[in-house]
Short mmCIF file of C-alpha atoms in Angstrom, two decimals:
data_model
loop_
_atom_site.label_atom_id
_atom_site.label_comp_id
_atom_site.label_asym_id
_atom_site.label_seq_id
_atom_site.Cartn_x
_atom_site.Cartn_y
_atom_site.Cartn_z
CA UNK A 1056 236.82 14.75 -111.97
CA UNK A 1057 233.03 13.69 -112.83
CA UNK A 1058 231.24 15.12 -115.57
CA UNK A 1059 227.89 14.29 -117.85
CA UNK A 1060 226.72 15.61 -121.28
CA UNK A 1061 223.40 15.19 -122.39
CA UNK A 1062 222.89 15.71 -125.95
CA UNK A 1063 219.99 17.48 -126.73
CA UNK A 1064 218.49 19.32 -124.53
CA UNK A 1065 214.62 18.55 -126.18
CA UNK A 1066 213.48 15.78 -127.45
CA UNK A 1067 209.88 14.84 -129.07
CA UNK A 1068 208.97 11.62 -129.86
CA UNK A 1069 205.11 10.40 -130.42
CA UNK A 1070 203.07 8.37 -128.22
CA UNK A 1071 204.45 4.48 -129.40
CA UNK A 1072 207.66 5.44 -130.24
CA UNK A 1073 211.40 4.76 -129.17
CA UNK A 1074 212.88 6.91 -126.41
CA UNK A 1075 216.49 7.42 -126.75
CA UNK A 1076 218.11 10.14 -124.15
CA UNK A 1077 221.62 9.83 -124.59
CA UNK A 1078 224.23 10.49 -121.97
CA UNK A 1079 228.01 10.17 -121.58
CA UNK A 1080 230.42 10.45 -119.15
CA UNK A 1081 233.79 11.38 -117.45
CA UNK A 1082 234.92 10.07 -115.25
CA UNK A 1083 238.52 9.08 -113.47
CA UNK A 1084 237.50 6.00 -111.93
CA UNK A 1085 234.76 3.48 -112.03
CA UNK A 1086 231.97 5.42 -111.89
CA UNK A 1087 228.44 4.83 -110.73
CA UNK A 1088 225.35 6.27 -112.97
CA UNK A 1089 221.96 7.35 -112.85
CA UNK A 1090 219.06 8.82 -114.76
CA UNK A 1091 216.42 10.33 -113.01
CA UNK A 1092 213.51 12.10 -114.04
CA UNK A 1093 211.54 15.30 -112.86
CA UNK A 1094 207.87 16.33 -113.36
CA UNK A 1095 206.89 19.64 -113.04
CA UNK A 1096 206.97 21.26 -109.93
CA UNK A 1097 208.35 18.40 -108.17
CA UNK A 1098 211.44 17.03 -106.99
CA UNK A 1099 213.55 14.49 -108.65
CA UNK A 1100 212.59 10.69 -108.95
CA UNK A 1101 215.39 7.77 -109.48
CA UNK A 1102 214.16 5.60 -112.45
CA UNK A 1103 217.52 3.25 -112.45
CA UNK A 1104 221.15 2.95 -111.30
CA UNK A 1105 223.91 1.22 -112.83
CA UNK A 1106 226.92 0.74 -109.73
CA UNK A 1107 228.33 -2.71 -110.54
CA UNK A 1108 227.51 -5.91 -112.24
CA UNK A 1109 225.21 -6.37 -115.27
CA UNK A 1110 225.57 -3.12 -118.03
CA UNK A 1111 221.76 -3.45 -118.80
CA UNK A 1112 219.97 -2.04 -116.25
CA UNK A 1113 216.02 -1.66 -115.82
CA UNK A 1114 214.31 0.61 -114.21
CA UNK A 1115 211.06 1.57 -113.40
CA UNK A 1116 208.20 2.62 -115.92
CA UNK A 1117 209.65 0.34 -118.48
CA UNK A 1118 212.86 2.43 -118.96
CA UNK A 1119 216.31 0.68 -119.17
CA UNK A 1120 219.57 1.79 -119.75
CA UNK A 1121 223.19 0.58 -120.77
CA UNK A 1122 226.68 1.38 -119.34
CA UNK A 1123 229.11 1.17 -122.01
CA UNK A 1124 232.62 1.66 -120.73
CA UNK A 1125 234.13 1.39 -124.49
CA UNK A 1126 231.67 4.35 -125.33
CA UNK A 1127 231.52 6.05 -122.13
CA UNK A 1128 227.75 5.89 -122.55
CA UNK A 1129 224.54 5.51 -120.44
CA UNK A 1130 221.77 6.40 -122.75
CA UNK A 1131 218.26 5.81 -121.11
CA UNK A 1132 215.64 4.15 -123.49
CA UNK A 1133 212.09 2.95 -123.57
CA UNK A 1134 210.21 0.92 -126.47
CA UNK A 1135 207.49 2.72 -126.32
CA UNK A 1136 206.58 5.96 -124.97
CA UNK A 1137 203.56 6.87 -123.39
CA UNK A 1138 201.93 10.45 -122.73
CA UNK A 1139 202.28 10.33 -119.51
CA UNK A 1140 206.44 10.25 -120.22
CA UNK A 1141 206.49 13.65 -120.77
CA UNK A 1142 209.31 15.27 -118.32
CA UNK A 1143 212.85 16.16 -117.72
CA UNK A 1144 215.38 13.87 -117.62
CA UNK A 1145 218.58 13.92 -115.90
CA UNK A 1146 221.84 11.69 -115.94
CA UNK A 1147 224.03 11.80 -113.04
CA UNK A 1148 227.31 10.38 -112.21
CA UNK A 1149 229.31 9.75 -108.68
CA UNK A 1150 233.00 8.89 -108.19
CA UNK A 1151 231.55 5.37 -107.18
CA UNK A 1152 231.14 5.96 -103.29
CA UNK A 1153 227.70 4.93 -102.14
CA UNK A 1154 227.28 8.41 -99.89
CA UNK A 1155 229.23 10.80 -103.06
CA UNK A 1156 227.73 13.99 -104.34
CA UNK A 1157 225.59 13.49 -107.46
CA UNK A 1158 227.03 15.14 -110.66
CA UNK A 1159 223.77 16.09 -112.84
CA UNK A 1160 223.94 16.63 -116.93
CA UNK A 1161 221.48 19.44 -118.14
CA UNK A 1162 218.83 17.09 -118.61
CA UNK A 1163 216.46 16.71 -121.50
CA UNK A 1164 212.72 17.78 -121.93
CA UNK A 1165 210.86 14.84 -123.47
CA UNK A 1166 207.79 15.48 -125.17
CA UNK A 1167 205.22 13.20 -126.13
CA UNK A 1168 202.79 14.15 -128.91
CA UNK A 1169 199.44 11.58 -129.52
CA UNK B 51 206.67 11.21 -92.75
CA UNK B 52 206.89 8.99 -95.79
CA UNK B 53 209.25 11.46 -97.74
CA UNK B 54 211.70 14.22 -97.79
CA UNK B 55 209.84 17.35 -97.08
CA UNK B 56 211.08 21.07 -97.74
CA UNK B 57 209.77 24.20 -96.30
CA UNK B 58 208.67 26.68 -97.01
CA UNK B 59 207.63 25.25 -100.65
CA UNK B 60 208.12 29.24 -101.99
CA UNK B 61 209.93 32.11 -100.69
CA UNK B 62 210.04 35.68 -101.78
CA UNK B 63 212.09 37.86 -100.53
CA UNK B 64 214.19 41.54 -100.80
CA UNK B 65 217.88 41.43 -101.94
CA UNK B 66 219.89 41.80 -98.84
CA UNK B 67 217.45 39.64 -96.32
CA UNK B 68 218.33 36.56 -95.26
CA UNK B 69 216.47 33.64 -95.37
CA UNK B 70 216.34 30.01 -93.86
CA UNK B 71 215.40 26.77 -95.84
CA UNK B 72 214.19 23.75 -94.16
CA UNK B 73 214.64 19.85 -94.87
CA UNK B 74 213.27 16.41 -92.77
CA UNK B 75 214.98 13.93 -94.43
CA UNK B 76 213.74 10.56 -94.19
CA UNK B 77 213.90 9.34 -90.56
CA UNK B 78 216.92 7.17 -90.35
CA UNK B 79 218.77 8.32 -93.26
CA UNK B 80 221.84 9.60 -92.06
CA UNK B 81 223.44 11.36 -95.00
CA UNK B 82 221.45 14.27 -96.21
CA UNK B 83 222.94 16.63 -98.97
CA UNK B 84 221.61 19.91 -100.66
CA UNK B 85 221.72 21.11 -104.23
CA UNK B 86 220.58 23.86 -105.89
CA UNK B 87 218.53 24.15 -109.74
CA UNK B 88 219.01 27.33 -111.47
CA UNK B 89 218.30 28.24 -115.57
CA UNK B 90 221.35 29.21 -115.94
CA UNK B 91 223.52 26.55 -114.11
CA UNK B 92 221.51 23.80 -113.82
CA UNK B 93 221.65 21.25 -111.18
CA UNK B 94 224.66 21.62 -108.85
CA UNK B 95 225.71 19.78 -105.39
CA UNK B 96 226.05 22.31 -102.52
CA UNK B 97 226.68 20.57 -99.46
CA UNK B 98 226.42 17.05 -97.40
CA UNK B 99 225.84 15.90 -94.66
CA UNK B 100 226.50 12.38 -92.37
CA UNK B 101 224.69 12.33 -89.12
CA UNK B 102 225.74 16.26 -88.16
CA UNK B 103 229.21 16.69 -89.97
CA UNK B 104 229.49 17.87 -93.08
CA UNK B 105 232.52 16.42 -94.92
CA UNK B 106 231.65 18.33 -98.39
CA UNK B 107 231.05 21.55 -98.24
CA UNK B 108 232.88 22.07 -101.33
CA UNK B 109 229.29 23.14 -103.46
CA UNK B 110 228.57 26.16 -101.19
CA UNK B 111 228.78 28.92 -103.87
CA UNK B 112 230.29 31.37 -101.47
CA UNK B 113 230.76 32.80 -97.45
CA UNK B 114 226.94 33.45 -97.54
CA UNK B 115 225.56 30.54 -97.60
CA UNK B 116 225.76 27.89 -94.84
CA UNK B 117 224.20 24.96 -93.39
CA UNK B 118 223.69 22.99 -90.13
CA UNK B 119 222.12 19.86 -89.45
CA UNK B 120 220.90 18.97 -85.60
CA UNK B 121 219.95 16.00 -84.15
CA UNK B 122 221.22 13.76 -87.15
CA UNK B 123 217.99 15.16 -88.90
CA UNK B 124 216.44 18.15 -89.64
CA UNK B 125 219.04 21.05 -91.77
CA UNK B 126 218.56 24.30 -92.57
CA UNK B 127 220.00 26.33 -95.55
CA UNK B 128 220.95 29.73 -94.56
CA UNK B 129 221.67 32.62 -97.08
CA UNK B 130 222.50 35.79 -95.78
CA UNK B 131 222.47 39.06 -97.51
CA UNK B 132 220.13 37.46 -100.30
CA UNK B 133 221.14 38.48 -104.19
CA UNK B 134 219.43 38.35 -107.15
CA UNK B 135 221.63 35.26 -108.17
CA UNK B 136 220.52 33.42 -105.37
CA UNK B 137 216.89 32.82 -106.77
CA UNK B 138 216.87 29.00 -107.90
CA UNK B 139 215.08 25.91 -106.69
CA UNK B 140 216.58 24.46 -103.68
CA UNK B 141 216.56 20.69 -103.16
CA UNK B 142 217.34 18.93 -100.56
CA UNK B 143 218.01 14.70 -100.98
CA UNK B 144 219.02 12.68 -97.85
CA UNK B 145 219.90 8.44 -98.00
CA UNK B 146 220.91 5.59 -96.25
CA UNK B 147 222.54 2.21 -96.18
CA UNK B 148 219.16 0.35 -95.61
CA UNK B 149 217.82 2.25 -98.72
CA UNK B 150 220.90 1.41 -100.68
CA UNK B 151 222.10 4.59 -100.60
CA UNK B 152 219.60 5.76 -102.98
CA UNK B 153 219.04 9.57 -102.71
CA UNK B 154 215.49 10.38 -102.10
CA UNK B 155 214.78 13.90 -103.40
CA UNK B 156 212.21 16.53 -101.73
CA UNK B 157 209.84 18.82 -103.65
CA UNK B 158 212.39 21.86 -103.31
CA UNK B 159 212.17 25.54 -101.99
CA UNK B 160 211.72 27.57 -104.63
CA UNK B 161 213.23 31.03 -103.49
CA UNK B 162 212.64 34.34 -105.43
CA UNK B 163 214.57 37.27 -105.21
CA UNK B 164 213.48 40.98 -105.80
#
């Protein structure tokens, strides 16, 4: 079976700082991995995908993240974060099917403060 | 249209009544899945679809919910004999081989129930 932890749940960071959302997984067999993130009131947007191939991955809005098999990790990071940052972020894992369910983590509230 | 849209955007309704949530996926996607996002459980996988079959039903929390898709697009969510429980954000997320199997993500129902 598939399963995701996200530690901590909030995270606040100020505007030019390192994000770091960290993630790790479960998972049976090679998996494939996601983060995507949610403003308010809306639905939920991919930022990047890691399925095969290179373990740095980079998404869009200058986030990138790593698969790290040895660590079962994923964390999600950005250089610097901007205001406009602020949101919920989710991991997700699949069994490594391209049409398999999406198994979410409890995501993590980033806030930016100027 | 250029996304996945949801209707109705909110619902309110009595415990007991049943109610009926609508998704377009993308046109041409032909896998098409549901999940639901409640406080207290977070983001879970209820059901999916390819072309009008649905192989994984395995999400559907119990007998009162079910789903149907016609025409390789359009589904609907039915819940019958609404509870309390029930009240949650309801996405819907629908994909394809073209798109890399990349699950697009509507703005969600958001159902209430008194």
């Amino acid at each position: 079976a598939q399963s995701v932890t996200q530690l901590g749940s909030h995270v606040s960071v100020s505007e030019g700082a390192l994000v770091l959302l960290r993630c790790n997984y479960s998972s049976s067999v090679p998996p494939y991995l996601f983060w995507y993130v949610q403003y308010p009131n809306q639905g939920l947007q991919l930022l990047l995908k890691y399925t095969t191939g290179a373990t740095l991955v980079k998404g869009i809005n200058g986030f990138e993240a790593e698969f790290k098999k040895s660590e079962t990790s994923f964390h999600l990071t950005k250089p610097s974060a901007h205001m406009s940052d602020a949101a919920e972020y989710f991991c997700a894992v699949t069994r490594g099917s391209n049409t398999d369910k999406l198994i979410f983590g409890t995501g993590t509230r980033l806030q930016v403060f100027p | 249209g250029a996304g996945v849209s949801q209707s109705p955007s909110n619902k309110v309704t009595e415990k007991g009544k049943d109610v009926e949530l609508r998704c377009d996926p993308i046109s041409g996607h032909t896998a098409l899945y549901w999940y639901r996002q409640s406080l207290g459980q977070g983001l879970e996988f209820l059901i999916y679809f390819q072309g009008n079959s649905a192989p994984d039903k395995s999400g559907l929390p119990s007998d009162r919910f079910s789903a149907e898709r016609t025409g390789g697009s359009v589904s609907t969510l039915t819940i019958q004999r609404t509870q309390q429980e029930d009240s949650a954000v309801y996405l819907c997320a629908s994909s394809s081989r073209q798109g890399g199997y990349e699950q697009y993500f509507g703005p969600g129902t958001r159902l209430t129930v008194t």
